[in-house]
Coordinates of N, CA and C in Angstrom, one line a residue:
X868 N 0.9 -1.2 0.0 CA 0.2 0.3 -0.1 C 0.8 1.0 -0.4
X869 N 0.1 2.6 -0.5 CA 1.2 3.9 -0.5 C 0.8 4.2 1.2
X870 N 1.8 4.7 1.4 CA 1.6 5.2 2.8 C 1.4 7.2 2.4
X871 N 2.0 7.6 1.7 CA 2.1 8.5 1.7 C 1.1 9.2 2.2
X872 N 0.1 9.1 1.8 CA -1.4 9.8 2.2 C -1.4 9.4 3.3
X873 N -0.8 8.0 4.3 CA -1.7 8.0 5.6 C -0.5 8.3 6.4
X874 N 0.2 9.0 6.0 CA 2.0 9.5 7.1 C 1.9 10.7 8.3
X875 N 0.8 11.4 7.9 CA -0.1 11.9 9.2 C -0.4 11.6 9.8
X876 N -2.2 10.8 9.9 CA -2.4 9.3 10.5 C -1.4 9.6 11.8
X877 N -0.6 8.4 10.8 CA -0.1 7.4 11.1 C 1.0 8.0 12.7
X878 N 2.0 9.1 11.7 CA 2.2 9.5 13.1 C 1.6 9.7 14.5
X879 N -0.2 11.0 14.0 CA -1.2 11.0 15.1 C -1.0 9.3 16.2
X880 N -1.6 8.5 15.2 CA -1.3 7.3 15.8 C -0.5 6.7 16.3
X881 N 0.4 6.9 16.5 CA 1.9 5.6 16.6 C 2.8 6.3 17.6
X882 N 3.2 8.0 17.4 CA 4.2 8.4 18.2 C 4.1 8.1 19.2
X883 N 3.5 8.2 20.1 CA 3.8 7.6 21.3 C 3.9 6.1 21.7
X884 N 3.5 5.4 20.2 CA 3.7 3.7 20.9 C 5.1 3.0 21.2
X885 N 4.9 2.8 22.5 CA 6.6 3.1 22.7 C 7.0 0.9 23.7
X886 N 5.7 0.6 23.1 CA 5.5 -1.6 23.8 C 6.6 -2.0 23.1
X887 N 7.3 -1.6 21.8 CA 8.1 -2.8 21.5 C 9.9 -1.9 21.5
X888 N 9.8 -0.6 22.3 CA 11.6 0.2 22.2 C 12.4 -1.1 23.4
X889 N 11.8 -1.2 23.9 CA 13.2 -1.6 25.2 C 13.6 -3.1 24.4
X890 N 12.6 -4.1 23.4 CA 12.6 -5.3 22.8 C 14.3 -4.4 22.2
X891 N 13.4 -3.6 20.5 CA 14.9 -3.8 20.6 C 15.7 -2.7 20.3
X892 N 16.0 -2.0 21.9 CA 16.9 -1.5 22.2 C 17.4 -2.3 23.2
X893 N 17.2 -3.2 23.0 CA 18.0 -4.1 23.4 C 19.0 -5.1 23.6
X894 N 18.7 -5.1 21.9 CA 18.7 -6.2 20.6 C 20.0 -5.8 20.2
X895 N 19.3 -4.4 19.7 CA 20.6 -3.2 19.1 C 21.7 -2.7 19.9
X896 N 21.5 -2.7 21.7 CA 22.9 -2.4 22.4 C 24.2 -3.8 21.8
X897 N 23.9 -4.8 21.7 CA 25.0 -5.6 21.7 C 25.9 -6.1 19.9
X898 N 24.2 -5.2 19.1 CA 24.9 -5.1 17.4 C 26.0 -4.0 17.2
X899 N 27.5 -3.3 16.3 CA 27.8 -2.8 16.1 C 26.8 -1.9 14.7
X900 N 26.2 -3.2 14.1 CA 25.0 -2.5 13.4 C 23.7 -2.7 13.0
X901 N 22.9 -1.7 13.1 CA 21.1 -2.2 13.0 C 20.8 -1.8 11.5
X902 N 20.1 -3.2 11.2 CA 19.0 -2.2 9.6 C 18.1 -2.4 10.3
X903 N 17.1 -1.6 10.1 CA 15.9 -1.5 10.1 C 14.9 -1.6 8.5
X904 N 13.8 -2.8 8.8 CA 13.9 -2.5 7.9 C 11.9 -2.2 7.7
X905 N 11.0 -0.8 6.7 CA 9.7 -0.5 7.1 C 10.3 0.3 8.1
X906 N 10.7 1.0 8.4 CA 11.2 2.8 9.2 C 10.5 3.9 9.3
X907 N 9.1 3.4 8.4 CA 8.2 5.0 8.9 C 8.7 6.3 8.7
X908 N 8.4 6.6 10.1 CA 8.3 7.8 10.2 C 9.8 7.9 11.4
X909 N 10.7 6.7 11.8 CA 11.6 6.7 13.0 C 11.1 6.7 14.5
X910 N 10.1 6.2 13.9 CA 10.2 5.9 15.8 C 11.0 5.0 16.3
X911 N 11.2 3.8 15.6 CA 12.2 2.5 16.6 C 13.4 3.4 15.6
X912 N 13.4 3.9 15.3 CA 15.1 4.0 14.4 C 15.5 5.5 15.4
X913 N 14.9 6.3 15.6 CA 14.9 7.0 16.4 C 15.8 6.4 18.1
X914 N 14.9 5.8 18.2 CA 15.0 5.3 19.8 C 16.3 4.7 19.8
X915 N 17.3 4.0 19.1 CA 17.7 3.3 19.1 C 18.7 3.9 19.0
X916 N 19.0 5.0 18.0 CA 20.4 6.3 17.4 C 20.3 7.1 19.1
X917 N 19.3 7.6 19.4 CA 19.4 8.1 20.6 C 20.5 7.6 21.5
X918 N 19.8 5.8 22.0 CA 20.8 5.4 22.6 C 22.5 4.6 22.2
X919 N 22.5 5.4 21.4 CA 24.1 5.6 20.7 C 24.1 4.4 19.5
X920 N 23.0 3.4 19.0 CA 23.1 2.5 18.0 C 23.6 3.3 16.9
X921 N 24.4 2.4 15.9 CA 24.0 3.1 14.4 C 23.4 2.7 13.7
X922 N 22.5 3.2 13.2 CA 21.3 2.7 12.8 C 21.2 3.0 10.5
X923 N 20.7 2.2 9.5 CA 20.6 2.7 8.9 C 18.9 1.9 8.9
X924 N 17.9 3.0 8.2 CA 16.8 2.8 8.0 C 16.1 2.9 6.2
X925 N 15.3 1.7 6.4 CA 14.8 1.6 4.7 C 13.3 2.0 4.8
X926 N 12.8 2.2 4.1 CA 11.3 3.4 4.0 C 11.3 3.5 2.6
X927 N 10.1 2.2 2.0 CA 9.3 3.0 0.5 C 8.8 3.6 0.2
X928 N 8.0 4.8 1.8 CA 7.7 6.0 1.1 C 7.7 6.8 1.5
X929 N 8.3 8.2 0.3 CA 9.4 9.1 0.2 C 8.8 10.3 1.6
X930 N 7.0 10.1 2.2 CA 6.9 10.7 2.8 C 7.4 10.7 4.3
X931 N 7.1 9.5 4.3 CA 7.5 9.2 5.7 C 9.1 9.0 6.1
X932 N 9.6 8.4 5.3 CA 11.3 9.3 5.0 C 11.5 10.6 5.1
X933 N 10.7 11.9 4.8 CA 10.9 12.5 5.0 C 10.8 13.7 6.4
X934 N 9.6 12.3 7.1 CA 9.4 13.4 8.5 C 10.6 12.4 9.3
X935 N 10.5 11.3 9.1 CA 11.6 10.4 9.4 C 13.5 11.2 9.6
X936 N 13.3 11.7 8.8 CA 14.5 12.7 8.1 C 14.4 14.0 8.8
X937 N 12.9 14.8 9.0 CA 13.0 16.2 9.4 C 13.5 16.0 11.0
X938 N 12.3 14.7 11.6 CA 13.2 13.9 12.8 C 14.3 14.6 13.8
X939 N 15.1 13.6 12.6 CA 16.2 13.8 12.9 C 17.1 15.1 13.0
X940 N 16.7 15.4 12.2 CA 17.6 17.0 12.0 C 17.0 18.0 13.3
X941 N 15.9 17.8 14.1 CA 15.6 18.1 14.7 C 16.2 17.8 15.9
X942 N 16.8 17.0 16.2 CA 17.4 16.5 17.1 C 19.2 16.2 17.2
X943 N 19.1 17.0 16.0 CA 20.8 16.7 15.2 C 21.0 15.2 15.8
X944 N 21.0 14.7 15.1 CA 20.9 12.8 15.4 C 21.3 12.1 13.8
X945 N 22.6 11.8 14.1 CA 23.3 11.2 12.6 C 22.7 9.9 12.7
X946 N 22.4 9.2 11.4 CA 21.8 7.9 11.2 C 21.6 7.9 9.4
X947 N 21.5 6.6 8.2 CA 20.9 6.3 7.5 C 19.6 6.3 7.0
X948 N 19.1 7.2 6.2 CA 17.8 6.2 5.8 C 17.8 6.6 4.3
X949 N 17.6 5.6 3.6 CA 17.6 4.9 1.9 C 16.0 4.6 1.9
X950 N 15.8 5.0 0.4 CA 13.9 4.9 -0.3 C 14.7 3.3 -0.5
X951 N 13.8 2.6 0.1 CA 13.9 1.1 -0.8 C 12.6 0.2 -0.6
X952 N 12.6 -0.9 -1.4 CA 11.8 -1.7 -1.2 C 12.0 -2.7 -0.5
X953 N 11.6 -3.5 0.3 CA 12.1 -4.6 1.1 C 12.7 -5.5 0.2
X954 N 12.0 -6.0 -0.8 CA 11.9 -7.1 -1.7 C 13.3 -6.7 -2.9
X955 N 13.1 -5.9 -2.7 CA 14.0 -5.6 -3.4 C 15.7 -4.6 -3.5
X956 N 15.9 -4.5 -2.2 CA 17.4 -3.4 -1.9 C 18.0 -4.1 -2.2
X957 N 19.4 -3.8 -2.4 CA 21.3 -3.5 -2.4 C 21.5 -2.9 -2.0
X958 N 22.3 -2.7 -0.4 CA 23.1 -1.6 -0.1 C 24.4 -2.4 -0.4
X959 N 24.5 -3.3 -0.6 CA 26.0 -3.8 -0.8 C 26.9 -4.3 0.3
X960 N 26.0 -4.3 1.0 CA 27.5 -4.1 2.5 C 26.6 -5.4 4.0
X961 N 26.7 -6.6 5.1 CA 26.2 -6.8 5.8 C 26.0 -6.3 7.2
X962 N 25.3 -7.0 7.8 CA 24.3 -6.4 9.6 C 24.3 -7.4 10.3
X963 N 25.0 -7.2 11.9 CA 24.5 -8.1 12.5 C 23.3 -8.7 12.8
X964 N 22.6 -6.9 12.6 CA 21.1 -7.5 13.3 C 20.3 -6.5 12.4
X965 N 19.4 -7.2 11.4 CA 17.9 -6.9 11.1 C 16.7 -6.7 11.8
X966 N 16.4 -5.5 12.0 CA 14.9 -5.7 12.4 C 13.8 -5.8 12.1
X967 N 13.0 -5.9 12.0 CA 10.9 -5.5 11.2 C 10.4 -4.9 11.7
X968 N 10.4 -4.3 12.5 CA 9.8 -4.0 13.8 C 7.9 -3.7 13.2
X969 N 6.7 -3.6 14.4 CA 5.7 -3.1 14.4 C 4.4 -3.4 12.7
X970 N 4.7 -4.7 12.2 CA 3.7 -5.4 11.3 C 4.7 -5.5 9.6
X971 N 5.8 -4.6 10.3 CA 5.8 -4.0 8.6 C 5.7 -5.6 7.4
X972 N 6.6 -6.4 8.0 CA 6.1 -7.9 7.3 C 4.5 -8.0 6.9
X973 N 3.6 -7.6 7.7 CA 2.7 -8.1 6.9 C 2.2 -6.9 5.6
X974 N 3.2 -6.5 5.3 CA 2.7 -5.4 3.1 C 3.4 -6.5 2.6
X975 N 4.1 -7.4 2.6 CA 4.3 -8.4 1.7 C 3.5 -9.1 1.2
X976 N 1.8 -9.4 0.9 CA 1.0 -9.8 0.4 C 0.5 -11.1 0.0
X977 N 1.8 -11.8 -0.5 CA 2.1 -12.9 -1.7 C 3.1 -14.0 -1.3
X978 N 3.3 -15.0 -1.5 CA 4.1 -15.9 -1.2 C 5.3 -15.3 -1.7
X979 N 5.4 -14.6 -3.1 CA 6.7 -14.1 -3.9 C 7.2 -13.0 -3.6
X980 N 6.5 -12.5 -2.8 CA 6.6 -11.0 -2.0 C 7.4 -11.8 -1.2
X981 N 6.6 -12.4 0.1 CA 7.4 -12.4 1.4 C 9.1 -13.3 1.1
X982 N 9.1 -14.6 -0.2 CA 10.3 -14.7 -0.5 C 11.1 -14.4 -1.0
X983 N 10.7 -13.3 -1.5 CA 11.9 -12.6 -2.2 C 12.8 -11.4 -1.0
X984 N 11.1 -10.6 -0.1 CA 11.9 -9.9 1.4 C 12.6 -10.9 1.6
X985 N 13.0 -12.0 2.4 CA 13.6 -13.0 3.7 C 15.4 -13.8 2.4
X986 N 15.0 -13.4 1.3 CA 16.8 -13.6 0.4 C 16.9 -12.3 -0.1
X987 N 16.3 -11.0 0.2 CA 17.1 -9.4 0.4 C 17.2 -10.3 1.9
X988 N 16.6 -9.8 2.6 CA 17.1 -10.0 4.5 C 18.0 -11.0 4.4
X989 N 18.2 -12.2 4.4 CA 19.2 -13.1 4.4 C 20.4 -12.3 3.7
X990 N 20.4 -12.2 2.7 CA 22.1 -11.3 1.5 C 22.1 -11.0 2.7
X991 N 22.2 -9.7 4.0 CA 22.5 -8.5 4.2 C 22.4 -8.7 5.5
X992 N 22.6 -10.1 5.8 CA 22.8 -10.5 7.3 C 23.9 -11.4 7.3
X993 N 24.3 -10.4 8.6 CA 25.8 -11.2 8.2 C 25.8 -12.6 9.0
X994 N 26.8 -14.0 8.8 CA 26.2 -14.9 8.9 C 26.7 -14.7 10.7
X995 N 25.7 -15.7 11.5 CA 25.8 -15.6 12.9 C 24.5 -14.8 13.0
X996 N 24.1 -13.4 12.3 CA 23.4 -12.6 13.2 C 22.2 -12.8 13.4
X997 N 21.5 -12.2 13.1 CA 19.9 -11.9 14.3 C 19.5 -10.9 13.2
X998 N 17.7 -11.8 13.1 CA 16.4 -11.0 12.4 C 15.5 -10.9 13.5
X999 N 15.0 -9.9 13.8 CA 14.0 -10.0 14.6 C 12.7 -9.0 14.1
X1000 N 11.6 -9.3 15.1 CA 10.1 -8.7 13.7 C 9.2 -9.3 14.9
X1001 N 8.2 -8.1 14.9 CA 6.8 -8.7 15.1 C 5.5 -8.4 14.6
X1002 N 4.8 -9.0 14.4 CA 3.6 -9.5 13.9 C 2.5 -9.2 14.9
X1003 N 1.2 -8.1 15.0 CA 0.5 -9.1 16.0 C -0.5 -10.2 15.8
X1004 N -1.2 -11.4 16.5 CA -2.0 -11.8 16.7 C -2.8 -12.0 15.7
X1005 N -3.4 -12.9 14.8 CA -4.9 -12.6 13.6 C -6.1 -12.7 14.9
X1006 N -6.7 -11.9 16.1 CA -7.7 -11.9 17.0 C -8.3 -10.9 16.5
X1007 N -9.5 -10.8 15.6 CA -10.2 -9.2 15.4 C -11.3 -9.2 16.0
X1008 N -11.7 -8.0 15.7 CA -12.9 -7.7 16.6 C -14.0 -7.5 15.1
X1009 N -15.1 -7.4 15.4 CA -16.4 -7.7 14.9 C -16.0 -6.1 13.1
X1010 N -16.5 -7.6 12.5 CA -16.6 -7.0 11.1 C -18.1 -6.4 10.4
X1011 N -17.3 -5.8 9.7 CA -18.5 -4.6 9.1 C -19.1 -4.2 10.4
X1012 N -18.6 -3.7 11.0 CA -19.2 -2.7 11.9 C -18.0 -1.1 12.5
X1013 N -18.9 0.1 12.4 CA -18.0 1.3 12.3 C -17.4 1.9 13.5
X1014 N -16.5 1.6 14.5 CA -16.5 1.3 15.0 C -15.5 2.2 15.8
X1015 N -15.7 3.1 16.9 CA -14.4 4.4 17.6 C -13.4 3.4 18.7
X1016 N -12.5 3.7 18.2 CA -11.5 3.2 19.8 C -10.5 3.6 20.1
X1017 N -11.1 4.8 20.9 CA -10.7 5.9 21.8 C -9.7 6.5 20.8
X1018 N -9.6 7.3 19.7 CA -8.2 7.8 19.2 C -9.1 9.2 18.8
X1019 N -8.8 10.5 20.2 CA -9.0 11.5 19.9 C -7.7 11.9 19.6
X1020 N -7.9 13.1 19.0 CA -6.1 13.7 18.9 C -7.2 15.2 18.8
X1021 N -6.1 16.5 19.9 CA -6.7 17.8 19.9 C -5.5 18.8 18.8
X1022 N -5.7 19.5 18.5 CA -5.2 19.9 17.4 C -4.8 21.9 18.6
X1023 N -3.7 22.2 18.2 CA -3.5 24.0 18.9 C -4.2 25.0 18.8
X1024 N -5.3 24.8 17.0 CA -5.6 25.2 16.8 C -7.2 25.1 17.0
X1025 N -7.3 24.4 17.7 CA -8.6 24.2 18.9 C -9.2 23.1 17.7
X1026 N -9.0 22.7 17.1 CA -9.6 21.5 16.2 C -9.7 20.1 16.6
X1027 N -10.3 19.1 16.9 CA -10.4 17.8 17.1 C -10.8 16.9 16.3
X1028 N -9.6 15.8 16.4 CA -10.0 14.7 15.2 C -10.6 13.5 16.3
X1029 N -11.5 12.8 15.5 CA -11.8 11.4 15.6 C -11.6 10.0 15.2
X1030 N -10.6 8.9 15.2 CA -10.3 7.7 14.3 C -11.9 7.3 14.3
X1031 N -12.2 6.4 13.3 CA -13.4 5.3 13.2 C -12.8 4.2 12.3
X1032 N -13.1 3.3 12.6 CA -12.3 1.9 12.0 C -13.5 1.2 11.4
X1033 N -13.7 0.7 10.6 CA -14.6 -0.6 10.2 C -13.3 -1.6 8.9
X1034 N -13.4 -2.8 9.6 CA -12.3 -4.1 9.1 C -13.4 -5.1 8.2
X1035 N -12.2 -5.9 7.2 CA -13.1 -6.5 6.8 C -12.6 -7.9 6.7
X1036 N -11.9 -9.1 7.1 CA -11.4 -9.9 7.2 C -11.1 -10.9 5.6
X1037 N -10.8 -11.4 5.0 CA -10.9 -12.8 4.2 C -9.5 -13.1 3.7
X1038 N -10.9 -14.3 5.0 CA -9.9 -15.9 5.9 C -9.1 -16.7 5.0
X1039 N -9.5 -16.7 3.2 CA -8.9 -17.0 2.3 C -7.7 -17.2 2.2
X1040 N -7.7 -15.4 2.0 CA -6.8 -14.9 1.4 C -6.0 -14.1 2.9
X1041 N -5.8 -14.3 3.8 CA -5.2 -14.1 5.5 C -5.1 -12.6 5.0
X1042 N -6.2 -12.4 4.8 CA -6.0 -10.5 4.6 C -6.9 -9.4 4.9
X1043 N -6.4 -8.7 5.8 CA -7.4 -8.5 7.2 C -6.9 -6.7 6.6
X1044 N -8.6 -6.1 5.8 CA -8.6 -4.4 5.6 C -9.2 -3.8 6.3
X1045 N -8.5 -2.8 6.6 CA -9.0 -1.7 7.7 C -9.3 -0.4 7.3
X1046 N -10.5 0.3 7.0 CA -10.6 1.2 6.7 C -10.5 2.5 7.3
X1047 N -10.2 3.1 7.6 CA -10.4 4.5 8.7 C -11.1 5.7 8.2
X1048 N -12.1 6.2 8.9 CA -12.2 6.9 8.7 C -12.2 8.2 10.2
X1049 N -11.8 9.0 9.1 CA -11.2 10.7 9.8 C -11.3 11.6 10.4
X1050 N -12.1 12.1 11.3 CA -13.5 13.1 11.1 C -12.3 14.1 11.8
X1051 N -12.2 15.6 11.5 CA -11.9 16.7 12.1 C -13.0 17.5 12.3
X1052 N -12.9 17.9 13.6 CA -13.8 18.9 13.5 C -13.4 20.7 14.2
X1053 N -13.2 22.2 12.8 CA -12.7 22.4 13.5 C -13.6 23.5 14.8
X1054 N -12.9 24.7 15.0 CA -12.9 25.0 15.6 C -14.6 25.8 16.4
X1055 N -15.6 26.2 14.6 CA -16.7 26.7 14.5 C -17.6 25.4 14.2
X1056 N -16.9 23.8 13.9 CA -17.5 22.8 14.4 C -17.2 22.4 12.3
X1057 N -17.2 22.8 11.9 CA -17.4 22.6 10.2 C -16.8 21.2 10.7
X1058 N -17.0 20.1 9.8 CA -16.3 19.1 9.6 C -15.7 17.8 8.4
X1059 N -14.4 17.7 8.7 CA -14.2 16.8 7.0 C -13.7 16.1 8.1
X1060 N -13.9 15.3 6.3 CA -13.6 13.4 6.7 C -12.3 13.0 5.2
X1061 N -11.4 12.8 6.2 CA -10.2 11.8 5.7 C -10.2 10.2 5.4
X1062 N -10.5 9.6 4.2 CA -10.5 7.6 4.0 C -9.5 7.3 4.0
X1063 N -8.6 6.5 4.5 CA -7.9 5.5 4.4 C -8.1 3.8 4.1
X1064 N -7.5 3.9 3.8 CA -7.8 2.1 3.7 C -5.7 0.7 3.8
X1065 N -6.0 0.3 5.0 CA -5.0 -0.5 5.4 C -4.7 -1.8 5.3
X1066 N -4.0 -1.9 4.5 CA -4.4 -3.9 3.8 C -2.8 -4.4 4.4
X1067 N -3.1 -5.7 5.4 CA -2.5 -6.3 5.8 C -2.4 -8.1 5.6
X1068 N -2.0 -8.1 5.6 CA -1.5 -9.9 5.4 C -1.2 -10.1 6.5
X1069 N -1.8 -11.0 7.2 CA -1.6 -11.8 8.8 C -1.0 -13.1 8.8
X1070 N -0.1 -13.0 9.4 CA 0.5 -14.7 9.8 C -0.4 -15.5 11.1
X1071 N -0.5 -16.8 11.1 CA 0.1 -18.0 11.6 C 1.3 -18.5 12.4
X1072 N 1.6 -18.5 13.2 CA 2.9 -19.2 13.9 C 3.5 -20.4 13.4
X1073 N 2.8 -21.2 13.1 CA 3.6 -22.3 12.4 C 4.1 -22.0 10.5
X1074 N 3.4 -21.1 10.0 CA 3.8 -20.7 9.1 C 5.4 -19.5 9.0
X1075 N 4.8 -19.3 9.8 CA 6.0 -18.2 10.6 C 7.5 -19.1 10.0
X1076 N 7.1 -20.5 10.9 CA 8.2 -20.8 11.7 C 8.8 -22.0 10.1
X1077 N 8.0 -22.4 9.7 CA 8.2 -22.8 7.5 C 8.5 -21.6 7.1
X1078 N 8.4 -20.4 7.2 CA 8.5 -19.4 6.1 C 10.2 -19.4 5.9
X1079 N 10.1 -18.9 7.8 CA 12.0 -18.6 7.8 C 12.6 -19.9 7.5
X1080 N 12.4 -21.1 8.4 CA 13.2 -22.4 8.1 C 13.3 -22.5 6.4
X1081 N 12.2 -22.6 5.9 CA 12.8 -22.9 4.4 C 13.5 -21.2 3.7
X1082 N 13.5 -20.3 4.6 CA 14.3 -18.8 3.8 C 15.8 -19.7 4.1
X1083 N 16.2 -20.1 5.5 CA 17.5 -20.8 5.4 C 17.8 -20.3 6.8
X1084 N 16.7 -20.0 7.7 CA 17.3 -19.0 9.3 C 17.4 -20.8 9.4
X1085 N 17.6 -20.8 10.9 CA 17.4 -21.3 11.9 C 17.3 -20.5 13.7
X1086 N 17.1 -21.6 14.2 CA 17.5 -21.0 15.7 C 16.1 -19.9 16.2
X1087 N 15.2 -20.0 15.8 CA 13.5 -19.1 15.5 C 12.8 -19.8 16.9
X1088 N 13.0 -18.7 17.1 CA 12.0 -18.2 18.8 C 10.8 -17.8 18.5
X1089 N 9.4 -18.2 19.0 CA 8.2 -16.9 18.8 C 8.1 -17.0 20.5
X1090 N 7.7 -15.4 20.1 CA 7.5 -15.4 22.0 C 6.3 -14.6 21.8
X1091 N 5.4 -14.8 22.7 CA 3.8 -13.9 22.7 C 3.9 -12.6 23.3
X1092 N 5.0 -11.8 23.9 CA 5.4 -10.6 23.8 C 6.5 -10.2 24.1
X1093 N 6.7 -8.9 24.4 CA 8.2 -7.9 24.0 C 9.1 -8.4 25.5
X1094 N 9.0 -9.1 26.0 CA 9.4 -9.6 27.7 C 9.6 -10.7 27.6
X1095 N 8.9 -11.8 26.4 CA 9.1 -13.0 26.4 C 8.0 -14.0 27.1
X1096 N 7.1 -14.0 26.9 CA 6.5 -14.3 27.3 C 6.1 -15.4 26.1
X1097 N 5.5 -16.9 26.8 CA 5.3 -17.6 25.9 C 4.2 -17.6 24.8
X1098 N 4.2 -18.0 24.2 CA 3.1 -17.3 23.1 C 1.8 -18.5 22.9
X1099 N 1.0 -17.7 24.0 CA -0.6 -18.2 23.7 C -2.0 -17.3 23.4
X1100 N -3.2 -18.2 23.8 CA -4.3 -17.3 23.2 C -4.3 -16.2 23.8
X1101 N -3.9 -16.1 24.8 CA -4.0 -14.6 25.2 C -3.3 -13.4 25.0
X1102 N -2.4 -13.8 24.1 CA -1.1 -13.1 23.2 C -2.0 -12.0 22.3
X1103 N -1.0 -10.8 22.0 CA -2.1 -9.6 21.0 C -0.1 -9.7 20.2
X1104 N 0.8 -10.7 20.2 CA 1.9 -10.2 18.9 C 2.5 -11.5 18.8
X1105 N 2.6 -11.4 18.6 CA 4.1 -12.5 17.5 C 5.0 -11.7 17.8
X1106 N 5.9 -12.4 18.2 CA 7.9 -11.9 18.5 C 8.5 -12.7 18.4
X1107 N 9.6 -12.5 16.7 CA 10.3 -13.6 16.3 C 11.5 -13.3 16.1
X1108 N 12.2 -14.0 16.9 CA 14.2 -13.8 16.0 C 14.5 -15.5 15.4
X1109 N 15.0 -15.2 14.6 CA 15.7 -16.4 14.2 C 17.2 -15.6 13.6
X1110 N 17.9 -16.5 13.4 CA 19.6 -16.7 13.2 C 19.5 -17.1 11.5
X1111 N 21.0 -16.3 10.7 CA 21.0 -16.8 10.1 C 22.5 -17.7 10.3
X1112 N 22.3 -19.2 10.0 CA 23.7 -19.7 10.1 C 25.2 -19.4 10.2
X1113 N 25.9 -19.5 10.8 CA 27.0 -18.6 10.0 C 28.1 -19.5 9.8
X1114 N 29.6 -19.3 9.4 CA 30.0 -19.3 7.7 C 30.6 -21.6 8.5
X1115 N 30.6 -21.2 9.2 CA 31.3 -22.6 10.1 C 30.6 -23.9 9.4
X1116 N 29.3 -23.3 9.4 CA 27.6 -24.6 9.0 C 27.8 -25.1 7.9

């Protein structure tokens, strides 16, 4: 999907999201260099840089990438940001740690797309290096029901924005389609509506294990939280780590 039009809403929704930061920061502190795929507007990227990590962020959307650059410049942070597609990127070097936070792999909608991305990740990972990512567990709410999930934003000009969602699930294709109705009322009561559609291809636990194994990774570990809790029926996330085999094997 095209995130250019989605960038402003994305920042409003997730700029303060913190659940995953400690997990990726802990991995990064033991790595000399980090490659983040789907780096977006820099939420995870900049957090790692603030903690001293040397990070390269790859992002497809020019608008998202521009926002990340602006944020980095505002804090005088040094990092490398690259526009690229995780299915076809070539950076000419390898990394001891590659991360794909916050459901970014769910934008790979087909098996060929997933295969291409994993091949690119494997090629850019040092022997013995770690791949880490997270995706959500596919537990969905009511379909076809417009609902407000508590997302309300206030701007300095007195306007108020409320976000409503309408979701449809295609279980045969394992696709989740989330429509966002973004209603902004200004100080005088005038209402404007924005409309966006988020498309995500969700995964199951054993599908992930087989996918990574077939791509050549080993030591696959899937947790049910960023603190390492076991994956069970109450888990919201699948937090995944895998390794590229070392050159000695």
